[in-house]
Short mmCIF file of C-alpha atoms in Angstrom, two decimals:
data_model
loop_
_atom_site.label_atom_id
_atom_site.label_comp_id
_atom_site.label_asym_id
_atom_site.label_seq_id
_atom_site.Cartn_x
_atom_site.Cartn_y
_atom_site.Cartn_z
CA UNK J 342 270.30 272.35 25.00
CA UNK J 343 270.15 268.91 25.99
CA UNK J 344 266.22 268.81 26.85
CA UNK J 345 265.70 270.75 23.46
CA UNK J 346 267.47 267.92 21.75
CA UNK J 347 266.06 264.93 23.81
CA UNK J 348 262.95 266.67 22.80
CA UNK J 349 263.63 266.54 19.24
CA UNK J 350 264.48 262.50 19.04
CA UNK J 351 262.11 260.46 17.87
CA UNK J 352 260.11 258.52 19.96
CA UNK J 353 260.70 254.55 20.62
CA UNK J 354 258.76 251.89 21.65
CA UNK J 355 259.00 249.08 24.94
CA UNK J 356 259.37 246.29 22.13
CA UNK J 357 261.31 243.54 21.10
CA UNK J 358 260.52 243.62 17.11
CA UNK J 359 257.38 242.40 15.64
CA UNK J 360 257.41 238.84 14.83
CA UNK J 361 255.85 237.34 11.80
CA UNK J 362 252.69 235.55 11.89
CA UNK J 363 253.18 232.00 10.68
CA UNK J 364 250.05 230.14 12.58
CA UNK J 365 252.51 228.64 14.94
CA UNK J 366 254.38 231.19 17.59
CA UNK J 367 256.44 230.57 20.63
CA UNK J 368 255.70 233.68 23.23
CA UNK J 369 259.25 234.27 25.77
CA UNK J 370 258.78 234.53 29.03
CA UNK J 371 258.57 237.79 30.48
CA UNK J 372 256.86 239.37 26.99
CA UNK J 373 253.41 240.21 26.01
CA UNK J 374 252.50 239.96 22.45
CA UNK J 375 249.25 242.24 21.50
CA UNK J 376 247.09 240.39 18.43
CA UNK J 377 245.17 241.70 16.72
CA UNK J 378 242.42 240.27 14.02
CA UNK J 379 241.60 242.38 11.09
CA UNK J 380 243.02 245.37 12.92
CA UNK J 381 241.14 245.23 15.84
CA UNK J 382 242.36 243.96 18.84
CA UNK J 383 242.32 240.33 19.51
CA UNK J 384 243.84 238.76 21.98
CA UNK J 385 247.28 238.56 23.81
CA UNK J 386 249.15 236.15 23.68
CA UNK J 387 251.23 234.27 26.77
CA UNK J 388 254.32 233.07 27.30
CA UNK J 389 255.11 229.62 25.22
CA UNK J 390 253.03 227.93 22.53
CA UNK J 391 249.86 230.04 21.05
CA UNK J 392 248.27 229.59 17.64
CA UNK J 393 247.24 232.24 15.02
CA UNK J 394 245.47 232.17 11.91
CA UNK J 395 248.10 233.87 9.51
CA UNK J 396 246.74 236.67 6.98
CA UNK J 397 243.70 237.70 9.22
CA UNK J 398 245.79 237.29 12.86
CA UNK J 399 248.94 239.96 12.83
CA UNK J 400 251.44 241.41 15.99
CA UNK J 401 251.03 244.74 16.69
CA UNK J 402 252.80 244.92 19.76
CA UNK J 403 255.47 243.57 21.90
CA UNK J 404 255.51 244.69 25.32
CA UNK J 405 258.69 243.46 27.69
CA UNK J 406 257.18 242.82 31.28
CA UNK J 407 260.54 243.04 33.17
CA UNK J 408 261.41 245.96 34.73
CA UNK J 409 262.72 248.45 32.60
CA UNK J 410 265.50 251.67 33.06
CA UNK J 411 265.84 254.59 31.78
CA UNK J 412 268.52 257.02 32.51
CA UNK J 413 266.73 260.51 32.78
CA UNK J 414 268.61 263.02 31.31
CA UNK J 415 270.44 266.36 33.02
CA UNK J 416 268.00 268.90 32.71
CA UNK J 417 268.43 272.34 34.83
CA UNK J 418 265.81 273.37 37.67
CA UNK J 419 265.17 276.78 40.00
CA UNK J 420 264.59 276.26 43.50
CA UNK J 421 262.81 278.05 45.70
CA UNK J 422 265.80 280.30 47.00
CA UNK J 423 266.21 281.09 43.12
CA UNK J 424 269.43 278.94 42.35
CA UNK J 425 269.70 277.24 39.39
CA UNK J 426 271.19 273.07 39.47
CA UNK J 427 271.61 271.01 36.99
CA UNK J 428 269.95 267.45 37.85
CA UNK J 429 270.03 264.10 36.59
CA UNK J 430 268.72 260.29 37.47
CA UNK J 431 267.56 257.40 36.67
CA UNK J 432 264.17 255.86 36.25
CA UNK J 433 262.79 252.36 37.18
CA UNK J 434 259.11 251.38 35.65
CA UNK J 435 257.17 247.99 35.03
CA UNK J 436 254.33 247.30 32.34
CA UNK J 437 251.44 246.13 34.55
CA UNK J 438 248.94 246.08 32.11
CA UNK J 439 250.23 245.32 27.62
CA UNK J 440 246.74 246.33 26.63
CA UNK J 441 246.76 249.89 28.32
CA UNK J 442 250.48 250.25 27.16
CA UNK J 443 250.17 250.01 23.61
CA UNK J 444 246.51 251.45 23.25
CA UNK J 445 246.71 254.13 25.56
CA UNK J 446 249.74 256.43 24.86
CA UNK J 447 251.94 256.32 21.71
CA UNK J 448 255.49 255.85 23.48
CA UNK J 449 254.98 255.12 27.19
CA UNK J 450 259.02 255.10 27.52
CA UNK J 451 259.22 258.70 26.08
CA UNK J 452 255.61 259.44 27.81
CA UNK J 453 257.17 258.91 30.96
CA UNK J 454 260.37 260.42 31.07
CA UNK J 455 259.31 263.37 29.99
CA UNK J 456 256.39 262.92 32.87
CA UNK J 457 259.37 262.74 35.21
CA UNK J 458 261.51 265.52 34.43
CA UNK J 459 258.74 268.16 34.51
CA UNK J 460 257.62 266.58 37.82
CA UNK J 461 261.37 266.86 39.02
CA UNK J 462 261.45 270.74 38.12
CA UNK J 463 258.23 271.47 39.83
CA UNK J 464 259.45 269.61 43.24
CA UNK J 465 262.58 271.20 43.04
CA UNK J 466 260.73 274.30 42.80
CA UNK J 467 258.93 273.79 46.27
CA UNK J 468 262.35 273.35 47.89
CA UNK J 469 265.41 275.63 49.00
CA UNK J 470 268.98 274.40 48.21
CA UNK J 471 270.08 273.53 51.54
CA UNK J 472 266.42 271.38 51.65
CA UNK J 473 267.19 269.81 48.51
CA UNK J 474 270.35 268.06 49.59
CA UNK J 475 268.87 266.90 52.83
CA UNK J 476 265.22 265.53 51.70
CA UNK J 477 266.40 263.79 48.57
CA UNK J 478 264.81 260.59 49.87
CA UNK J 479 261.15 262.90 50.31
CA UNK J 480 262.01 264.23 46.84
CA UNK J 481 261.87 260.82 45.38
CA UNK J 482 259.15 259.15 47.00
CA UNK J 483 257.15 262.62 45.42
CA UNK J 484 258.59 262.41 42.54
CA UNK J 485 257.78 258.04 41.99
CA UNK J 486 253.99 259.38 43.68
CA UNK J 487 253.44 262.26 40.84
CA UNK J 488 254.53 259.75 38.11
CA UNK J 489 251.86 256.74 39.20
CA UNK J 490 249.12 259.21 39.87
CA UNK J 491 249.19 260.66 35.47
CA UNK J 492 250.80 256.88 34.40
CA UNK J 493 247.81 254.44 35.84
CA UNK J 494 245.88 254.93 32.53
CA UNK J 495 249.23 253.92 30.54
CA UNK J 496 249.37 250.76 32.30
CA UNK J 497 252.55 251.36 33.23
CA UNK J 498 254.41 251.38 37.16
CA UNK J 499 256.97 253.49 38.54
CA UNK J 500 258.69 251.44 40.90
CA UNK J 501 261.08 253.98 42.23
CA UNK J 502 263.30 256.96 40.82
CA UNK J 503 266.89 257.93 41.75
CA UNK J 504 268.13 261.40 41.03
CA UNK J 505 272.29 260.42 40.09
CA UNK J 506 273.68 263.74 40.23
CA UNK J 507 273.13 267.45 41.53
CA UNK J 508 275.76 269.66 40.18
CA UNK J 509 275.54 273.18 41.66
CA UNK J 510 277.03 276.56 40.10
CA UNK J 511 280.52 277.34 41.26
CA UNK J 512 279.69 280.58 43.04
CA UNK J 513 277.24 278.95 45.01
CA UNK J 514 279.51 275.86 45.73
CA UNK J 515 282.08 277.90 47.41
CA UNK J 516 279.85 279.64 49.24
CA UNK J 517 278.64 276.72 50.36
CA UNK J 518 282.02 275.89 50.80
CA UNK J 519 282.95 278.62 53.58
CA UNK J 520 279.44 278.57 54.75
CA UNK J 521 281.31 274.73 55.93
CA UNK J 522 284.27 275.70 57.00
CA UNK J 523 282.84 278.47 58.80
CA UNK J 524 279.66 276.04 60.51
CA UNK J 525 283.54 274.00 61.58
CA UNK J 526 285.12 276.99 63.14
CA UNK J 527 282.06 277.78 65.03
CA UNK J 528 281.51 274.27 66.47
CA UNK J 529 285.21 274.05 67.36
CA UNK J 530 284.97 277.44 68.98
CA UNK J 531 281.98 276.37 71.05
CA UNK J 532 283.74 273.06 71.71
CA UNK J 533 286.98 274.40 73.60
CA UNK J 534 284.52 276.98 75.44
CA UNK J 535 282.69 273.49 76.56
CA UNK J 536 285.73 271.94 77.44
CA UNK J 537 287.35 275.05 79.56
CA UNK J 538 283.64 275.60 80.86
CA UNK J 539 283.81 271.75 82.06
CA UNK J 540 288.07 271.95 83.13
CA UNK J 541 287.13 275.29 85.61
CA UNK J 542 283.83 273.64 87.05
CA UNK J 543 286.20 270.33 87.35
CA UNK J 544 288.97 272.13 89.33
CA UNK J 545 286.28 274.17 91.32
CA UNK J 546 284.30 271.47 92.72
CA UNK J 547 288.10 269.86 93.30
CA UNK J 548 289.37 272.62 95.56
CA UNK J 549 285.45 272.83 97.50
CA UNK J 550 286.25 268.80 97.94
CA UNK J 551 289.32 269.40 99.10
CA UNK J 552 288.35 272.52 101.59
CA UNK J 553 285.81 270.21 102.88
CA UNK J 554 287.94 267.38 103.31
CA UNK J 555 290.26 269.96 105.10
CA UNK J 556 288.05 271.07 107.44
CA UNK J 557 286.39 267.87 108.23
CA UNK J 558 289.96 266.48 109.00
CA UNK J 559 290.49 269.62 111.14
CA UNK J 560 287.71 268.26 113.45
CA UNK J 561 288.79 265.07 113.55
CA UNK J 562 292.06 266.26 114.64
CA UNK J 563 290.51 268.39 117.38
CA UNK J 564 288.14 266.13 118.47
CA UNK J 565 290.87 263.91 119.18
CA UNK J 566 293.14 266.36 120.54
CA UNK J 567 290.35 267.05 123.28
CA UNK J 568 289.98 263.67 123.90
CA UNK J 569 293.17 263.12 124.19
CA UNK J 570 293.77 265.53 126.55
CA UNK J 571 290.34 265.26 128.64
CA UNK J 572 291.72 261.49 129.02
CA UNK J 573 295.73 262.87 129.86
CA UNK J 574 293.61 265.26 132.29
CA UNK J 575 291.39 262.66 134.40
CA UNK J 576 294.38 260.25 134.28
CA UNK J 577 296.36 263.15 135.63
CA UNK J 578 293.86 263.55 138.67
CA UNK J 579 293.13 260.11 139.17
CA UNK J 580 296.95 259.57 139.71
CA UNK J 581 296.90 262.65 142.14
CA UNK J 582 294.15 261.14 143.92
CA UNK J 583 295.98 257.89 144.07
CA UNK J 584 298.54 259.88 145.48
CA UNK J 585 297.09 261.66 148.01
CA UNK J 586 295.41 258.68 149.13
CA UNK J 587 299.01 256.95 149.28
CA UNK J 588 300.24 260.06 151.48
CA UNK J 589 297.24 260.45 153.42
CA UNK J 590 298.13 256.69 154.08
CA UNK J 591 301.46 256.53 154.75
CA UNK J 592 301.14 259.80 157.23
CA UNK J 593 298.68 257.47 159.04
CA UNK J 594 301.00 255.19 159.93
CA UNK J 595 303.59 255.56 162.82
CA UNK J 596 306.74 257.45 161.88
CA UNK J 597 304.55 259.41 159.38
CA UNK J 598 304.89 262.56 160.77
CA UNK J 599 308.79 262.15 160.24
CA UNK J 600 309.17 261.00 157.11
CA UNK J 601 306.84 263.86 156.17
CA UNK J 602 308.98 266.31 157.63
CA UNK J 603 312.11 264.64 155.96
CA UNK J 604 310.73 265.16 152.97
CA UNK J 605 309.57 268.59 153.55
CA UNK J 606 313.37 269.74 154.35
CA UNK J 607 314.69 267.66 151.42
CA UNK J 608 311.82 270.35 149.50
CA UNK J 609 313.33 272.79 151.51
CA UNK J 610 317.26 272.37 150.64
CA UNK J 611 316.57 271.69 147.09
CA UNK J 612 314.18 275.13 146.71
CA UNK J 613 316.84 277.00 148.47
CA UNK J 614 319.50 275.93 146.34
CA UNK J 615 317.80 277.29 143.32
CA UNK J 616 317.15 280.45 145.15
CA UNK J 617 318.68 283.77 142.77
CA UNK J 618 318.93 281.67 139.56
CA UNK J 619 316.28 283.37 137.51
CA UNK J 620 316.43 286.71 139.33
CA UNK J 621 318.45 288.59 141.72
CA UNK J 622 315.40 290.34 143.64
CA UNK J 623 314.37 288.08 146.15
CA UNK J 624 312.23 288.41 149.30
CA UNK J 625 313.24 285.70 151.84
CA UNK J 626 312.18 285.79 155.54
CA UNK J 627 314.17 286.90 158.26
CA UNK J 628 315.12 282.85 159.06
CA UNK J 629 316.03 281.78 155.80
CA UNK J 630 318.61 279.12 157.12
CA UNK J 631 317.20 277.84 160.02
CA UNK J 632 315.65 274.68 158.57
CA UNK J 633 314.17 273.20 161.78
CA UNK J 634 311.95 276.10 162.57
CA UNK J 635 311.00 276.19 159.04
CA UNK J 636 309.94 272.70 158.38
CA UNK J 637 308.11 273.13 162.32
CA UNK J 638 306.23 276.04 160.78
CA UNK J 639 305.18 273.78 157.40
CA UNK J 640 303.63 270.98 159.65
CA UNK J 641 302.13 273.12 162.09
CA UNK J 642 300.09 274.50 159.07
CA UNK J 643 299.61 270.87 157.87
CA UNK J 644 297.99 270.00 162.08
CA UNK J 645 295.70 273.41 161.55
CA UNK J 646 294.65 272.24 158.35
CA UNK J 647 293.83 268.83 159.53
CA UNK J 648 292.44 269.80 162.92
CA UNK J 649 288.80 270.70 161.87
CA UNK J 650 288.55 267.80 159.58
CA UNK J 651 289.22 265.77 163.08
CA UNK J 652 287.06 267.66 164.61
CA UNK J 653 284.00 267.10 162.19
CA UNK J 654 285.07 263.41 162.14
CA UNK J 655 284.63 263.22 165.54
CA UNK J 656 281.12 265.49 165.44
CA UNK J 657 279.40 263.03 163.47
CA UNK J 658 280.69 259.58 165.04
CA UNK J 659 278.71 258.96 169.21
CA UNK J 660 280.95 259.34 171.95
CA UNK J 661 282.09 256.06 173.32
CA UNK J 662 283.30 257.02 176.59
CA UNK J 663 284.20 259.90 178.64
CA UNK J 664 287.58 260.48 179.67
CA UNK J 665 290.58 262.83 179.07
CA UNK J 666 291.08 263.30 175.43
CA UNK J 667 295.14 262.51 174.15
CA UNK J 668 297.04 265.07 172.51
CA UNK J 669 296.65 264.26 168.69
CA UNK J 670 300.65 262.94 167.88
CA UNK J 671 301.03 265.31 164.90
CA UNK J 672 300.76 268.45 168.02
CA UNK J 673 303.16 266.23 169.79
CA UNK J 674 305.51 265.36 167.36
CA UNK J 675 305.67 269.34 166.30
CA UNK J 676 306.24 270.67 169.38
CA UNK J 677 308.70 267.66 169.78
CA UNK J 678 310.55 268.97 166.80
CA UNK J 679 310.55 272.39 168.04
CA UNK J 680 311.54 271.93 170.98
CA UNK J 681 314.69 270.12 169.42
#
């Protein structure tokens, strides 16, 4: 109905009124006065002072050279997916050639407005409803290009076109809102699932790093423990070797065998005092109470073990002189102790 009412309106002209020719005329800035002489186009008056011949010259059209804003009334259009929309807009244009704007079309404003409405309908028919909201800028540019191609012969140039409001039917609007809510719920679910996945990945990665660090710590601990045990064994071996060396040196000195006999006797008495503490079943020699005999046997065993080493040493050393070899002091002392 609104479009039909607009079509029924009388056309209006882009002029500010027709002034009367009195011979001397002052043309305002940004206006063009089209003068006819005896009914034929004569010239276009420029801003400022102008002289005309009364009765012969007549001001036929007054065109404004400023940018003109035209409200395009609301109209219905059908999209590619058969949705009826109510759209209105704003048109910005300017008169570039006053002669063409005066003689090329009867009413330039009305012609451009109708061209904008028809172009809008045709461009909307090429787009779906979703693309109409997403591509408003491209839609405006398409309408401007179509208007400029048609209005070039009218001396008018369309600067830009802007869609003001797009009214959607209530049912379509409800379905769009439901679609938006469903899309938001979908995004929320996707984000929540991604957060859960990231959390699980982080937890698994943390456990993996913890296990790796624990295994490395256990490995370092075992290495340190083994190194400590090796060092302890080495220290013990060195201490034992030093003790053996000192013991050998002590035995080689004077009265060393007597000291060894005393040490063996003390150890024998200490061991004899601990008998039958851990168990009641014991295997004892017949002369357990004879300490002297036990010490003599121990020293005899020691002499027997050390005698081959002394023989080997003497075989390796060259003989200094021949003569009777004295008995080893250890055997003499063992015989003295046994006789005692």
